[in-house]
XYZ file of C-alpha atoms in Angstrom:
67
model
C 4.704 -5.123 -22.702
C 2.901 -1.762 -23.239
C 4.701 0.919 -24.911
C 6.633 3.553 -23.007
C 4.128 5.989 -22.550
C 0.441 4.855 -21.895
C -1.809 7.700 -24.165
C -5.596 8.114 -23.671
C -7.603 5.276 -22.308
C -6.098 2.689 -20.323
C -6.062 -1.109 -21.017
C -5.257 -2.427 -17.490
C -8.992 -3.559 -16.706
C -8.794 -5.910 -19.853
C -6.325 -8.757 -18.371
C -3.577 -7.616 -20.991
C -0.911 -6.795 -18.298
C 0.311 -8.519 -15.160
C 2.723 -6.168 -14.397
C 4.168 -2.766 -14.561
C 6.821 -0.201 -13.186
C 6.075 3.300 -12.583
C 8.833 5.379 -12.829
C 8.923 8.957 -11.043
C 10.948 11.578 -12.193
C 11.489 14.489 -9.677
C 10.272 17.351 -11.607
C 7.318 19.337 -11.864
C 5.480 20.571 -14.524
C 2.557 22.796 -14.682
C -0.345 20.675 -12.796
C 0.746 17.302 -13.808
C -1.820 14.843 -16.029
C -3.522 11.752 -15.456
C -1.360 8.803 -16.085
C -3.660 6.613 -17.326
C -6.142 9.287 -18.620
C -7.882 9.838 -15.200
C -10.302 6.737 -15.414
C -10.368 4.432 -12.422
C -8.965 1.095 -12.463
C -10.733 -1.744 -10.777
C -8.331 -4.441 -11.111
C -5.874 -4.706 -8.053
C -2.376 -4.428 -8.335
C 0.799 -4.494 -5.395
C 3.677 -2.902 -5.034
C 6.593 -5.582 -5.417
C 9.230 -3.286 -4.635
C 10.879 0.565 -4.615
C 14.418 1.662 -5.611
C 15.155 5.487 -4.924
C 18.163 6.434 -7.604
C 20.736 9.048 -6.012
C 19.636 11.367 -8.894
C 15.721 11.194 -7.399
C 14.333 9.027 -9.737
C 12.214 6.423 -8.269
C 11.016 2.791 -10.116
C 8.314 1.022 -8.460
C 7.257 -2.113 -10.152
C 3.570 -3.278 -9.213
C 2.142 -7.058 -9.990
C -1.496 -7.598 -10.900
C -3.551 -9.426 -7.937
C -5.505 -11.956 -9.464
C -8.968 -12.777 -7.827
């Protein structure tokens, strides 16, 4: 697993992760950043599910779509 918090460039086009879970927190601050340092990814990935928390906070776990 990758740590919490994904810092600089992102690993995902390497084949190191087949899956993830983006959690959203319902609060904004300033203009936001890139989560994965604003590079594109060009592996495929698919949302497996969503779960909306009564307190906002969303979890949506994505698997990798192998070719």
């Amino acid at each position: 697993a990758l740590a919490p918090r994904v810092q600089g460039e992102h690993r995902l086009d390497e084949d190191l992760v087949d899956d993830m879970t983006i959690s959203t927190v319902p609060r904004t601050i300033g203009s936001g950043r890139a989560l994965f340092g604003g590079r594109p990814c060009t592996t495929a990935w698919k949302l497996a599910s969503s779960h909306i928390y009564d307190n906002g906070l969303a979890q949506s776990p994505y698997e990798r779509v192998l070719p």
